[in-house]
Short mmCIF file of C-alpha atoms in Angstrom, two decimals:
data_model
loop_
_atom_site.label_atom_id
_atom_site.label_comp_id
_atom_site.label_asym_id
_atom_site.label_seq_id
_atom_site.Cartn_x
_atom_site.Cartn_y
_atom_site.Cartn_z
CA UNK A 14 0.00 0.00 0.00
CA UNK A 15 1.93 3.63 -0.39
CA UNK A 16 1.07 5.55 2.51
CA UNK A 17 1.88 8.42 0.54
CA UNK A 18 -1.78 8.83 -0.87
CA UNK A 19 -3.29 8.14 2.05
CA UNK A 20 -3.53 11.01 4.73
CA UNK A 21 -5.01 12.01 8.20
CA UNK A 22 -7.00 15.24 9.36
CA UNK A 23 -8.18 16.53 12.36
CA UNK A 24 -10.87 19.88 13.41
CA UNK A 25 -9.27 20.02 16.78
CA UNK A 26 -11.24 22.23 19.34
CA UNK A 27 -8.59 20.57 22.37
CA UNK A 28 -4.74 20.92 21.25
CA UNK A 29 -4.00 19.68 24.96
CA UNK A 30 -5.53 16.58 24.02
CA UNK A 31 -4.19 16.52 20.18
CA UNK A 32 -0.68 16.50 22.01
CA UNK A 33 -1.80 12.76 24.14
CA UNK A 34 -3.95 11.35 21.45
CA UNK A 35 -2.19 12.06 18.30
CA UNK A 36 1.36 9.77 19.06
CA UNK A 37 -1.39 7.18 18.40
CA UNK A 38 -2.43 7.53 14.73
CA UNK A 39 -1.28 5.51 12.35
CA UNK A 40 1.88 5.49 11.36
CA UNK A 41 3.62 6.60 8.06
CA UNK A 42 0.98 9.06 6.62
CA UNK A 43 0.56 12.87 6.40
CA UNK A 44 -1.00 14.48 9.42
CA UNK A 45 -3.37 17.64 8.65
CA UNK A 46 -5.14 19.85 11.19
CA UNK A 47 -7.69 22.42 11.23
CA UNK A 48 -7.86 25.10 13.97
CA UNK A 49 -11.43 24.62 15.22
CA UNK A 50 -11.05 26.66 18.12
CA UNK A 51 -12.75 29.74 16.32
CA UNK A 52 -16.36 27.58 15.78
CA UNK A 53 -15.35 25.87 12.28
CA UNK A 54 -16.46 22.46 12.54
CA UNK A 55 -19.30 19.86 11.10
CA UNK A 56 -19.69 21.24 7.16
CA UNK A 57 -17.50 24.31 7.21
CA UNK A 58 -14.55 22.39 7.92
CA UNK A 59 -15.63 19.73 5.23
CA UNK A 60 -15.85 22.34 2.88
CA UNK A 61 -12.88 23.52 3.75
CA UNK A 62 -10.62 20.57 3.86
CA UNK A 63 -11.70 20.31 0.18
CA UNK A 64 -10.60 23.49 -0.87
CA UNK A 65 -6.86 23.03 1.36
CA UNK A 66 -6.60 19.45 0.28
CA UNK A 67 -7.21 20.11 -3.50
CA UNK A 68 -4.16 18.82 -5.79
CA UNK A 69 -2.29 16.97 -3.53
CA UNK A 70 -2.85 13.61 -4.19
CA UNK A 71 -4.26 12.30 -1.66
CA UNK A 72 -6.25 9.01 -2.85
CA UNK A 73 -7.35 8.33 0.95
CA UNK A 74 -8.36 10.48 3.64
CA UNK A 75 -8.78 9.84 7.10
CA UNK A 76 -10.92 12.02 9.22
CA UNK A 77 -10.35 11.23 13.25
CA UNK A 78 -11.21 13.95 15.84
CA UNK A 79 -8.87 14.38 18.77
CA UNK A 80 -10.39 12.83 21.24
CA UNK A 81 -10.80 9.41 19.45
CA UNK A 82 -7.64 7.10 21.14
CA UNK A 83 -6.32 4.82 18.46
CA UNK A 84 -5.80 1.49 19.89
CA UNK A 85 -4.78 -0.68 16.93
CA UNK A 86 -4.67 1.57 13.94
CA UNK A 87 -2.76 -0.29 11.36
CA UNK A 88 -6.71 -1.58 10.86
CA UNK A 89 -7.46 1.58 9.09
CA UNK A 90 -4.92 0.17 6.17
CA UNK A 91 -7.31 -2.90 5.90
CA UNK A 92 -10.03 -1.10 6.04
CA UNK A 93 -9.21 1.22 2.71
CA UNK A 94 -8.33 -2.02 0.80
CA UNK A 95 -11.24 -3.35 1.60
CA UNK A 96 -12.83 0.10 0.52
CA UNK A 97 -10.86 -0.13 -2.68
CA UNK A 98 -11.44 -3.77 -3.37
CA UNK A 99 -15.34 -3.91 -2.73
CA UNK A 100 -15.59 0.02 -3.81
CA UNK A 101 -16.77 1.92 -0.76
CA UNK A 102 -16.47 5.68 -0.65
CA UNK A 103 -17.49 6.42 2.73
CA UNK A 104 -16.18 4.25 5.69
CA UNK A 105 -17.68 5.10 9.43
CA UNK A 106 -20.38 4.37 12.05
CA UNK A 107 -24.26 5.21 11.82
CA UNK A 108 -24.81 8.05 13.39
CA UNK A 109 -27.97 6.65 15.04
CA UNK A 110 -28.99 3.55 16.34
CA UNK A 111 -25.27 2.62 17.10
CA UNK A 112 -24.31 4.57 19.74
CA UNK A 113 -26.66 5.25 22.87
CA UNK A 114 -26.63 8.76 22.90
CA UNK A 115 -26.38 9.30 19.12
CA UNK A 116 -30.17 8.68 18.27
CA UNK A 117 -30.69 10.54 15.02
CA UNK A 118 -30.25 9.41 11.56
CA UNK A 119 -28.79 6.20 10.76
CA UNK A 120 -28.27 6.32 7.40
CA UNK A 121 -25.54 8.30 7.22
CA UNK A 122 -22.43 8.57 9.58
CA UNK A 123 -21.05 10.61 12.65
CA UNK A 124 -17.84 12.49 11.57
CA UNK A 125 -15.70 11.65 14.45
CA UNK A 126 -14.03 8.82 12.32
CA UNK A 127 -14.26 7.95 9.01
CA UNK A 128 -12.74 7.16 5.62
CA UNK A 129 -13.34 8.75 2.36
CA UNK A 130 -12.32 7.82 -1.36
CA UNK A 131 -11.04 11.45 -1.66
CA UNK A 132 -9.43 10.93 -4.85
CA UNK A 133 -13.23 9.57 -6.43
CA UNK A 134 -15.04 12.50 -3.99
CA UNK A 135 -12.57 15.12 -5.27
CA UNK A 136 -13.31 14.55 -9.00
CA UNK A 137 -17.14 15.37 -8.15
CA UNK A 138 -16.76 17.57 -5.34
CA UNK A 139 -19.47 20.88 -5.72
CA UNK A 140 -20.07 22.91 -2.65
CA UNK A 141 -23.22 24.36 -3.87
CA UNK A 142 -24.54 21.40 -4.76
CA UNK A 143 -24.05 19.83 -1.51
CA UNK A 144 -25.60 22.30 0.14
CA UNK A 145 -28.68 21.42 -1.97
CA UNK A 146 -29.27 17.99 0.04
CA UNK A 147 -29.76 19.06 3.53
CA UNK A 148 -33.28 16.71 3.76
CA UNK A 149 -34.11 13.17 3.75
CA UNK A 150 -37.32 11.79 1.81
CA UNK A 151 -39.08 8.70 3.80
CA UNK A 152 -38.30 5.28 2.26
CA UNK A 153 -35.52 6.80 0.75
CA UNK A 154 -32.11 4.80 1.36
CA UNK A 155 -33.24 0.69 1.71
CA UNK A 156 -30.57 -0.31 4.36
CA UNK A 157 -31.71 -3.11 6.93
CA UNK A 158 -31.40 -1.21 9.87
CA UNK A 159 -34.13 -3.67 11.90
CA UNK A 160 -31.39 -5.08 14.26
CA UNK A 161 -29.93 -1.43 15.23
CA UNK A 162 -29.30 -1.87 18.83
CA UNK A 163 -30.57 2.10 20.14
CA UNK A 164 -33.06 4.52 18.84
CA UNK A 165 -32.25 6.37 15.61
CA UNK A 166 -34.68 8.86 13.32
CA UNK A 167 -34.84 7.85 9.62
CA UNK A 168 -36.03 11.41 8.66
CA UNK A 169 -33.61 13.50 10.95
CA UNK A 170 -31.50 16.50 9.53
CA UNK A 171 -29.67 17.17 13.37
CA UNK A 172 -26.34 17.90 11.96
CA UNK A 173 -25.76 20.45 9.04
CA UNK A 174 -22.98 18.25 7.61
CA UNK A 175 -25.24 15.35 6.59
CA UNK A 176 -25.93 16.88 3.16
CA UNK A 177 -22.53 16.10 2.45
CA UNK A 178 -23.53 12.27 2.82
CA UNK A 179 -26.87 11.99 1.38
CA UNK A 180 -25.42 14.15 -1.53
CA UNK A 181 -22.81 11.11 -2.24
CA UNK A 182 -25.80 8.31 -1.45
CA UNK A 183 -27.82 9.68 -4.02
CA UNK A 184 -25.09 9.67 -6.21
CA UNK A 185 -24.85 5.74 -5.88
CA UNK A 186 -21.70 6.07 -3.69
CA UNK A 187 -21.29 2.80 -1.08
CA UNK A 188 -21.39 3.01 2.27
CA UNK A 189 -19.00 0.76 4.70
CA UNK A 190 -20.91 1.21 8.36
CA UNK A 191 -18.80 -0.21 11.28
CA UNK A 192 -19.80 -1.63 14.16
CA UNK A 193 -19.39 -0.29 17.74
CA UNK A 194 -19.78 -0.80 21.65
CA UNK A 195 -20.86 1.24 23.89
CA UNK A 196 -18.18 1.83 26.58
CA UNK A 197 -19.03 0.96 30.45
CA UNK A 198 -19.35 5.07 31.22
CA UNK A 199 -22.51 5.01 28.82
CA UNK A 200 -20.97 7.85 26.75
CA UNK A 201 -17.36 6.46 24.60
CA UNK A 202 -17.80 4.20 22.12
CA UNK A 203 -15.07 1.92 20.30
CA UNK A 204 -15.01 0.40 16.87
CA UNK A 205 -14.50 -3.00 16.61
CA UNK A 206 -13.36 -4.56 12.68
CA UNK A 207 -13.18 -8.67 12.52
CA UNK A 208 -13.23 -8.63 16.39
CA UNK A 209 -10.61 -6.51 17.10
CA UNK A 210 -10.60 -2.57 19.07
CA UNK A 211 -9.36 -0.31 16.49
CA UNK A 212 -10.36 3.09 18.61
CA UNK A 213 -12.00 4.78 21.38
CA UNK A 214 -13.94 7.38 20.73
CA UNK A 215 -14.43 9.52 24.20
CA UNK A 216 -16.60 12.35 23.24
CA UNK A 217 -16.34 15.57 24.86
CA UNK A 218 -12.96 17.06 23.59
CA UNK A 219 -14.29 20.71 24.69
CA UNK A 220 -14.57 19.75 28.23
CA UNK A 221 -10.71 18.22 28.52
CA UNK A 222 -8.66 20.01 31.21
CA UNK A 223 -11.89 21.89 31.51
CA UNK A 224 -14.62 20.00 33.45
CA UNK A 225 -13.13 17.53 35.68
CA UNK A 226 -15.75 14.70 35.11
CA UNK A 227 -14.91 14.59 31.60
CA UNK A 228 -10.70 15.02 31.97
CA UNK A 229 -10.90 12.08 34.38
CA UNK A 230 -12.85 10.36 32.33
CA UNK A 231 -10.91 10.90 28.96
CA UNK A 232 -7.70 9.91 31.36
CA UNK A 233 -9.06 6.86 32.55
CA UNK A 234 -9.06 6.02 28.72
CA UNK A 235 -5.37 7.55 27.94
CA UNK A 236 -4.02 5.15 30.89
CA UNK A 237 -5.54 2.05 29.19
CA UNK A 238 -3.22 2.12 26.37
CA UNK A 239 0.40 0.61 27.14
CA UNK A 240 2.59 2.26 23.95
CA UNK A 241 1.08 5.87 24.85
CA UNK A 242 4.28 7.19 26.72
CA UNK A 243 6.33 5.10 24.24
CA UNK A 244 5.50 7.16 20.76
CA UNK A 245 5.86 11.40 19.66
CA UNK A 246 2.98 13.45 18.59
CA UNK A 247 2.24 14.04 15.16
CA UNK A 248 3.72 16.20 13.49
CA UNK A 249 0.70 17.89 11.31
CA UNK A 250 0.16 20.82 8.95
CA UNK A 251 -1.51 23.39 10.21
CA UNK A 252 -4.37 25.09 8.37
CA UNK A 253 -6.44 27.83 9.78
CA UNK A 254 -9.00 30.52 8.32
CA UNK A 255 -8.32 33.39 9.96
CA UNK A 256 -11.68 35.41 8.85
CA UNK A 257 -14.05 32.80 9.55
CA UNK A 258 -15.66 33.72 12.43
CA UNK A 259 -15.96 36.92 11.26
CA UNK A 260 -17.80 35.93 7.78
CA UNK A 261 -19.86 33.62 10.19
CA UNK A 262 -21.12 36.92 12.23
CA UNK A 263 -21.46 38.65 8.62
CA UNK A 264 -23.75 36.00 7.19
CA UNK A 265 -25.70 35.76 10.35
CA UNK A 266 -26.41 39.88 9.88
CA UNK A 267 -27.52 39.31 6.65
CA UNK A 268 -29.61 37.29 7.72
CA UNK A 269 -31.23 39.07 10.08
CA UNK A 270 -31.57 41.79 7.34
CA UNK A 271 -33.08 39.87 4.98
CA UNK A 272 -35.61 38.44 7.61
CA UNK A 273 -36.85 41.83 8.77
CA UNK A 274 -37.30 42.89 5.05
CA UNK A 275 -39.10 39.95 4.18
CA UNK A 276 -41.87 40.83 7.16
#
C-alpha cells in the first residue's frame, strides 16, 4: 500500500488533548489539522478541507477527531483495501442507532471517524450542490437497519454536515458502516473490525482540562493504552481561516436583514 496517498486530518477544538492522542495515529501518513477553536467544525470544515486538500494527491483520507484514542490503527490500512477492493467511498459508524446517545439518523455517519475515497469525492466535489441535500425523503435509502441496537430517526436532519452524505448516497456512492460498543461510562464508544478494538472514541474534547468529570474520564481512557508514553505526537500541517468567524457573524447579519425585510 503507499502511505503516501493516504492522509489524516483533524478539526481540533482541544490541542491539549491533540498533544496525548495524536502519538497514536497511524503510522507513516501525512497528518493535517484544522484550527477549530474559532467555531469551524461539522460542514465548514468539510468544505474547507476540500478546498486546502485540493491537488495533492491524496487518494485516501482519514478524518479522526482528537479525542478518538487509536488502539490498533494499522486496521485503518485494511479497512481502505477493503474500501478499494469492494468500492466503498465512505467508511464510518451510523450516526444513530449505534451509539446510545447518538439517536438521530442512521443512514448516514457521525464524523468523528471515518474514511473517504477522496481521490473519487474530489473529482465530483461541488459545494453548492451539496448544500442542496440538507433533507431526507421517507423510504428513501433501503438499508436493513431492523437489528440497530438504540433509537435512531430515519427522517432527521440534526447535523448540518449530513448533506454532504446523502449528496454522495444519491449519487450511488457505497457506504462501509462499522460496528461499535458502547463503553461501560454510557458515553465512549469503540469500533470494533473482525473482532478486534481499532479506537476509542471519548466524546467531549471541549470539556478536557476543563470539566473535571470529563478530563478524568478521557484519562481513565489515555491510561488504558500501554505504547502511549512510548511514541511522539504528530507532526501535522496546520491550516487555519483566519476570517471565519468573522464571515460567520457577517452571514448571520444578513440574515437578520433579509428576515426583517421579508416581514
Amino acid at each position: 500500500m503507499d502511505k503516501s496517498k493516504i492522509a489524516l486530518i483533524s478539526t481540533v477544538i482541544n490541542f491539549e488533548l491533540y498533544q496525548k492522542s495524536s502519538p497514536l495515529f497511524p503510522k507513516g501518513i501525512q497528518n493535517y489539522v484544522i484550527d477549530g477553536r474559532n467555531g469551524m467544525h461539522g460542514i465548514h470544515s468539510l468544505h474547507y478541507l476540500f478546498k486546502k486538500l485540493k491537488g495533492k494527491g491524496i487518494e485516501w483520507l482519514i478524518m479522526a477527531d482528537e479525542d478518538v484514542l487509536f488502539t490498533q490503527s494499522d486496521i485503518v490500512f485494511s479497512l481502505i483495501e477493503t474500501m478499494e477492493k469492494q468500492q466503498y467511498t465512505v467508511c464510518g459508524v451510523r450516526d444513530g442507532g449505534v451509539i446510545a446517545h447518538r439517536n438521530y439518523n442512521p443512514f448516514v455517519i457521525n464524523t468523528f471517524f471515518s474514511i473517504l475515497n477522496f481521490k473519487a469525492i474530489e473529482k465530483i466535489y461541488n459545494k453548492r450542490e451539496i448544500q442542496n441535500h440538507q433533507y431526507c425523503t421517507p423510504g428513501e435509502f433501503q438499508d436493513d437497519i431492523s437489528k440497530l441496537p438504540y433509537a435512531y430517526n430515519t427522517e432527521s436532519t440534526f447535523e448540518m454536515y449530513y448533506c454532504f452524505y446523502f449528496w454522495l448516497r444519491r449519487k450511488g456512492h457505497r457506504f462501509l458502516f462499522l460496528d461499535s460498543i458502547t463503553e461501560s461510562d454510557s458515553i465512549a464508544n469503540s469500533i470494533y473490525v473482525n473482532g478486534k478494538k481499532m479506537l476509542t472514541h471519548t466524546w467531549y474534547a471541549r470539556s478536557y482540562g476543563i470539566n473535571a468529570k470529563h478530563t478524568e474520564r478521557i484519562e481513565t481512557f489515555l491510561n488504558q493504552i500501554p505504547t502511549l508514553n512510548s511514541t511522539r505526537p504528530a507532526v501535522p500541517i496546520l491550516f487555519k481561516k483566519s476570517t471565519f468567524t468573522l464571515q460567520q457573524k457577517w452571514k448571520k447579519f444578513l440574515a437578520k436583514i433579509r428576515h426583517k425585510l421579508a416581514q
